[in-house]
Amino acid sequence: MKCLILAAGYATRMYPLTKDFPKPLLPVKEKAILEYLLEDLEENCNIKEYFIVTNHRFILQFEEWKESLAYKDKVVLFDDGSTENENRLGAVKDIEFVIKQAEIKDDLLILAGDNLLDFSLKVFVEEFCKTKHNMVMCHKEENIEKLRKTGVAELSDTGLILNMEEKPIVPKGTYAIPPFYIFTQKILPTIQEGINMGCPSDSPGGFLSWLCKREEVYAMKMPGKRYDIGSLESYETVCKGLEQF
């Protein structure tokens, strides 16, 4: 299995902190947000290679940061060529860009680079390896406003996604689907098909919604908490209030 980490956004909601610095590299307890994910994967998940896609504005910061990693030879950086929020490719096109550039033909773990978890992704990877199902992670969410800002799924008793909508105005389910996916290698070529057919490219949930109508995708409930760093307030909360980091 290989891993693709999405880190090409501009985090405009966190300006001025992220105007000239990438959000995934912001420090929490003197370590970059992204490093917590990578260290867990490196220690527990037997990942062959890490692909990190960023933008042209931040590529130099990522190159400098990469040199500090003990496993840097396994990390490959990609510059998607965008220079500002207005000309960004969007997450789905970034995924397709890396798959083509790296010629990926393996099962692929896809993660957003701006999240912290209080559990290991080992359980997610192990479940995929056992079932070989296309899989995502989900968590129960009762807050309607939060559901309107994320992917929302209805699940069967076995975890099969029956219906998936990205940022629905009227959510039909209560399971939020953040960008933590594992796709089998045979699914990867369909990402270009989805783009060609007009599925939304700004959010990975747009592709996932399209895919769930064509392929079986299962959701695994998160065994712990996820901290999405999407605002200055959420970043300050993580830095000041969470002892596990």
PDB file of N, CA, C and O in Angstrom, residues 191-229:
ATOM      1  N   ILE A 191     -10.985   7.633 -11.196  1.00  0.00           N
ATOM      2  CA  ILE A 191     -10.937   9.029 -10.747  1.00  0.00           C
ATOM      3  C   ILE A 191     -10.950   9.961 -11.945  1.00  0.00           C
ATOM      4  O   ILE A 191     -11.677  10.965 -11.965  1.00  0.00           O
ATOM      5  N   GLN A 192     -10.189   9.646 -12.966  1.00  0.00           N
ATOM      6  CA  GLN A 192     -10.222  10.453 -14.184  1.00  0.00           C
ATOM      7  C   GLN A 192     -11.597  10.389 -14.835  1.00  0.00           C
ATOM      8  O   GLN A 192     -12.111  11.391 -15.344  1.00  0.00           O
ATOM      9  N   GLU A 193     -12.212   9.216 -14.811  1.00  0.00           N
ATOM     10  CA  GLU A 193     -13.562   9.070 -15.371  1.00  0.00           C
ATOM     11  C   GLU A 193     -14.542   9.978 -14.638  1.00  0.00           C
ATOM     12  O   GLU A 193     -15.382  10.646 -15.266  1.00  0.00           O
ATOM     13  N   GLY A 194     -14.441  10.011 -13.313  1.00  0.00           N
ATOM     14  CA  GLY A 194     -15.320  10.871 -12.537  1.00  0.00           C
ATOM     15  C   GLY A 194     -15.137  12.338 -12.877  1.00  0.00           C
ATOM     16  O   GLY A 194     -16.114  13.094 -13.014  1.00  0.00           O
ATOM     17  N   ILE A 195     -13.879  12.763 -13.029  1.00  0.00           N
ATOM     18  CA  ILE A 195     -13.597  14.155 -13.415  1.00  0.00           C
ATOM     19  C   ILE A 195     -14.200  14.438 -14.782  1.00  0.00           C
ATOM     20  O   ILE A 195     -14.840  15.478 -14.994  1.00  0.00           O
ATOM     21  N   ASN A 196     -14.013  13.525 -15.720  1.00  0.00           N
ATOM     22  CA  ASN A 196     -14.535  13.712 -17.077  1.00  0.00           C
ATOM     23  C   ASN A 196     -16.056  13.807 -17.103  1.00  0.00           C
ATOM     24  O   ASN A 196     -16.638  14.475 -17.956  1.00  0.00           O
ATOM     25  N   MET A 197     -16.693  13.104 -16.150  1.00  0.00           N
ATOM     26  CA  MET A 197     -18.156  13.104 -16.097  1.00  0.00           C
ATOM     27  C   MET A 197     -18.706  14.253 -15.265  1.00  0.00           C
ATOM     28  O   MET A 197     -19.921  14.368 -15.069  1.00  0.00           O
ATOM     29  N   GLY A 198     -17.805  15.113 -14.771  1.00  0.00           N
ATOM     30  CA  GLY A 198     -18.246  16.329 -14.111  1.00  0.00           C
ATOM     31  C   GLY A 198     -18.458  16.271 -12.621  1.00  0.00           C
ATOM     32  O   GLY A 198     -19.078  17.167 -12.042  1.00  0.00           O
ATOM     33  N   CYS A 199     -17.918  15.236 -11.956  1.00  0.00           N
ATOM     34  CA  CYS A 199     -18.081  15.220 -10.497  1.00  0.00           C
ATOM     35  C   CYS A 199     -17.266  16.369  -9.898  1.00  0.00           C
ATOM     36  O   CYS A 199     -16.218  16.735 -10.434  1.00  0.00           O
ATOM     37  N   PRO A 200     -17.740  16.982  -8.814  1.00  0.00           N
ATOM     38  CA  PRO A 200     -17.036  18.128  -8.229  1.00  0.00           C
ATOM     39  C   PRO A 200     -15.590  17.769  -7.892  1.00  0.00           C
ATOM     40  O   PRO A 200     -15.323  16.706  -7.333  1.00  0.00           O
ATOM     41  N   SER A 201     -14.665  18.668  -8.223  1.00  0.00           N
ATOM     42  CA  SER A 201     -13.248  18.355  -8.033  1.00  0.00           C
ATOM     43  C   SER A 201     -12.619  19.078  -6.855  1.00  0.00           C
ATOM     44  O   SER A 201     -11.484  18.790  -6.495  1.00  0.00           O
ATOM     45  N   ASP A 202     -13.346  20.000  -6.229  1.00  0.00           N
ATOM     46  CA  ASP A 202     -12.724  20.772  -5.153  1.00  0.00           C
ATOM     47  C   ASP A 202     -12.572  19.954  -3.879  1.00  0.00           C
ATOM     48  O   ASP A 202     -11.606  20.111  -3.143  1.00  0.00           O
ATOM     49  N   SER A 203     -13.516  19.069  -3.621  1.00  0.00           N
ATOM     50  CA  SER A 203     -13.486  18.266  -2.403  1.00  0.00           C
ATOM     51  C   SER A 203     -13.447  16.794  -2.754  1.00  0.00           C
ATOM     52  O   SER A 203     -14.155  16.352  -3.664  1.00  0.00           O
ATOM     53  N   PRO A 204     -12.639  15.990  -2.044  1.00  0.00           N
ATOM     54  CA  PRO A 204     -12.600  14.553  -2.332  1.00  0.00           C
ATOM     55  C   PRO A 204     -13.943  13.876  -2.129  1.00  0.00           C
ATOM     56  O   PRO A 204     -14.251  12.857  -2.737  1.00  0.00           O
ATOM     57  N   GLY A 205     -14.798  14.466  -1.281  1.00  0.00           N
ATOM     58  CA  GLY A 205     -16.128  13.914  -1.063  1.00  0.00           C
ATOM     59  C   GLY A 205     -16.995  13.962  -2.307  1.00  0.00           C
ATOM     60  O   GLY A 205     -17.920  13.156  -2.460  1.00  0.00           O
ATOM     61  N   GLY A 206     -16.704  14.895  -3.207  1.00  0.00           N
ATOM     62  CA  GLY A 206     -17.454  14.951  -4.461  1.00  0.00           C
ATOM     63  C   GLY A 206     -17.233  13.715  -5.304  1.00  0.00           C
ATOM     64  O   GLY A 206     -18.173  13.145  -5.871  1.00  0.00           O
ATOM     65  N   PHE A 207     -15.973  13.283  -5.366  1.00  0.00           N
ATOM     66  CA  PHE A 207     -15.674  12.044  -6.092  1.00  0.00           C
ATOM     67  C   PHE A 207     -16.252  10.843  -5.367  1.00  0.00           C
ATOM     68  O   PHE A 207     -16.809   9.934  -5.987  1.00  0.00           O
ATOM     69  N   LEU A 208     -16.136  10.822  -4.045  1.00  0.00           N
ATOM     70  CA  LEU A 208     -16.636   9.686  -3.277  1.00  0.00           C
ATOM     71  C   LEU A 208     -18.139   9.507  -3.479  1.00  0.00           C
ATOM     72  O   LEU A 208     -18.629   8.381  -3.630  1.00  0.00           O
ATOM     73  N   SER A 209     -18.877  10.607  -3.495  1.00  0.00           N
ATOM     74  CA  SER A 209     -20.315  10.538  -3.736  1.00  0.00           C
ATOM     75  C   SER A 209     -20.609   9.914  -5.095  1.00  0.00           C
ATOM     76  O   SER A 209     -21.511   9.075  -5.235  1.00  0.00           O
ATOM     77  N   TRP A 210     -19.850  10.315  -6.099  1.00  0.00           N
ATOM     78  CA  TRP A 210     -19.992   9.752  -7.453  1.00  0.00           C
ATOM     79  C   TRP A 210     -19.626   8.268  -7.459  1.00  0.00           C
ATOM     80  O   TRP A 210     -20.332   7.437  -8.041  1.00  0.00           O
ATOM     81  N   LEU A 211     -18.547   7.903  -6.772  1.00  0.00           N
ATOM     82  CA  LEU A 211     -18.069   6.525  -6.773  1.00  0.00           C
ATOM     83  C   LEU A 211     -19.061   5.581  -6.100  1.00  0.00           C
ATOM     84  O   LEU A 211     -19.256   4.446  -6.563  1.00  0.00           O
ATOM     85  N   CYS A 212     -19.674   6.041  -5.014  1.00  0.00           N
ATOM     86  CA  CYS A 212     -20.578   5.167  -4.261  1.00  0.00           C
ATOM     87  C   CYS A 212     -21.802   4.749  -5.056  1.00  0.00           C
ATOM     88  O   CYS A 212     -22.480   3.785  -4.692  1.00  0.00           O
ATOM     89  N   LYS A 213     -22.104   5.457  -6.121  1.00  0.00           N
ATOM     90  CA  LYS A 213     -23.213   5.071  -6.986  1.00  0.00           C
ATOM     91  C   LYS A 213     -22.804   3.994  -7.982  1.00  0.00           C
ATOM     92  O   LYS A 213     -23.659   3.426  -8.676  1.00  0.00           O
ATOM     93  N   ARG A 214     -21.506   3.715  -8.055  1.00  0.00           N
ATOM     94  CA  ARG A 214     -20.998   2.779  -9.066  1.00  0.00           C
ATOM     95  C   ARG A 214     -20.262   1.578  -8.482  1.00  0.00           C
ATOM     96  O   ARG A 214     -20.167   0.538  -9.111  1.00  0.00           O
ATOM     97  N   GLU A 215     -19.689   1.758  -7.295  1.00  0.00           N
ATOM     98  CA  GLU A 215     -18.896   0.706  -6.673  1.00  0.00           C
ATOM     99  C   GLU A 215     -19.280   0.570  -5.201  1.00  0.00           C
ATOM    100  O   GLU A 215     -19.763   1.522  -4.584  1.00  0.00           O
ATOM    101  N   GLU A 216     -19.023  -0.598  -4.639  1.00  0.00           N
ATOM    102  CA  GLU A 216     -19.251  -0.781  -3.209  1.00  0.00           C
ATOM    103  C   GLU A 216     -18.141  -0.097  -2.412  1.00  0.00           C
ATOM    104  O   GLU A 216     -16.957  -0.331  -2.663  1.00  0.00           O
ATOM    105  N   VAL A 217     -18.543   0.742  -1.490  1.00  0.00           N
ATOM    106  CA  VAL A 217     -17.605   1.407  -0.581  1.00  0.00           C
ATOM    107  C   VAL A 217     -18.144   1.220   0.836  1.00  0.00           C
ATOM    108  O   VAL A 217     -19.329   1.457   1.098  1.00  0.00           O
ATOM    109  N   TYR A 218     -17.272   0.805   1.739  1.00  0.00           N
ATOM    110  CA  TYR A 218     -17.666   0.553   3.119  1.00  0.00           C
ATOM    111  C   TYR A 218     -17.076   1.629   4.034  1.00  0.00           C
ATOM    112  O   TYR A 218     -15.993   2.165   3.771  1.00  0.00           O
ATOM    113  N   ALA A 219     -17.793   1.901   5.107  1.00  0.00           N
ATOM    114  CA  ALA A 219     -17.340   2.894   6.090  1.00  0.00           C
ATOM    115  C   ALA A 219     -17.021   2.209   7.409  1.00  0.00           C
ATOM    116  O   ALA A 219     -17.810   1.406   7.910  1.00  0.00           O
ATOM    117  N   MET A 220     -15.862   2.539   7.942  1.00  0.00           N
ATOM    118  CA  MET A 220     -15.454   2.050   9.254  1.00  0.00           C
ATOM    119  C   MET A 220     -15.575   3.186  10.262  1.00  0.00           C
ATOM    120  O   MET A 220     -15.115   4.304  10.010  1.00  0.00           O
ATOM    121  N   LYS A 221     -16.213   2.917  11.386  1.00  0.00           N
ATOM    122  CA  LYS A 221     -16.385   3.943  12.399  1.00  0.00           C
ATOM    123  C   LYS A 221     -15.065   4.214  13.109  1.00  0.00           C
ATOM    124  O   LYS A 221     -14.349   3.289  13.480  1.00  0.00           O
ATOM    125  N   MET A 222     -14.750   5.476  13.246  1.00  0.00           N
ATOM    126  CA  MET A 222     -13.504   5.857  13.903  1.00  0.00           C
ATOM    127  C   MET A 222     -13.463   5.340  15.336  1.00  0.00           C
ATOM    128  O   MET A 222     -14.440   5.506  16.075  1.00  0.00           O
ATOM    129  N   PRO A 223     -12.341   4.751  15.746  1.00  0.00           N
ATOM    130  CA  PRO A 223     -12.239   4.238  17.110  1.00  0.00           C
ATOM    131  C   PRO A 223     -11.826   5.300  18.125  1.00  0.00           C
ATOM    132  O   PRO A 223     -11.567   4.982  19.286  1.00  0.00           O
ATOM    133  N   GLY A 224     -11.741   6.528  17.690  1.00  0.00           N
ATOM    134  CA  GLY A 224     -11.339   7.611  18.576  1.00  0.00           C
ATOM    135  C   GLY A 224     -11.783   8.939  18.005  1.00  0.00           C
ATOM    136  O   GLY A 224     -12.711   9.010  17.201  1.00  0.00           O
ATOM    137  N   LYS A 225     -11.085   9.998  18.383  1.00  0.00           N
ATOM    138  CA  LYS A 225     -11.464  11.345  17.954  1.00  0.00           C
ATOM    139  C   LYS A 225     -10.534  11.875  16.866  1.00  0.00           C
ATOM    140  O   LYS A 225      -9.350  11.561  16.833  1.00  0.00           O
ATOM    141  N   ARG A 226     -11.117  12.687  16.002  1.00  0.00           N
ATOM    142  CA  ARG A 226     -10.383  13.386  14.950  1.00  0.00           C
ATOM    143  C   ARG A 226     -10.504  14.873  15.229  1.00  0.00           C
ATOM    144  O   ARG A 226     -11.572  15.380  15.552  1.00  0.00           O
ATOM    145  N   TYR A 227      -9.373  15.574  15.092  1.00  0.00           N
ATOM    146  CA  TYR A 227      -9.365  17.019  15.294  1.00  0.00           C
ATOM    147  C   TYR A 227      -9.025  17.683  13.963  1.00  0.00           C
ATOM    148  O   TYR A 227      -7.894  17.606  13.481  1.00  0.00           O
ATOM    149  N   ASP A 228     -10.045  18.286  13.361  1.00  0.00           N
ATOM    150  CA  ASP A 228      -9.896  18.958  12.073  1.00  0.00           C
ATOM    151  C   ASP A 228      -9.432  20.383  12.314  1.00  0.00           C
ATOM    152  O   ASP A 228     -10.124  21.171  12.956  1.00  0.00           O
ATOM    153  N   ILE A 229      -8.245  20.721  11.834  1.00  0.00           N
ATOM    154  CA  ILE A 229      -7.703  22.062  12.044  1.00  0.00           C
ATOM    155  C   ILE A 229      -8.130  22.935  10.866  1.00  0.00           C
ATOM    156  O   ILE A 229      -7.456  23.009   9.855  1.00  0.00           O
TER     157      ILE A 229
END
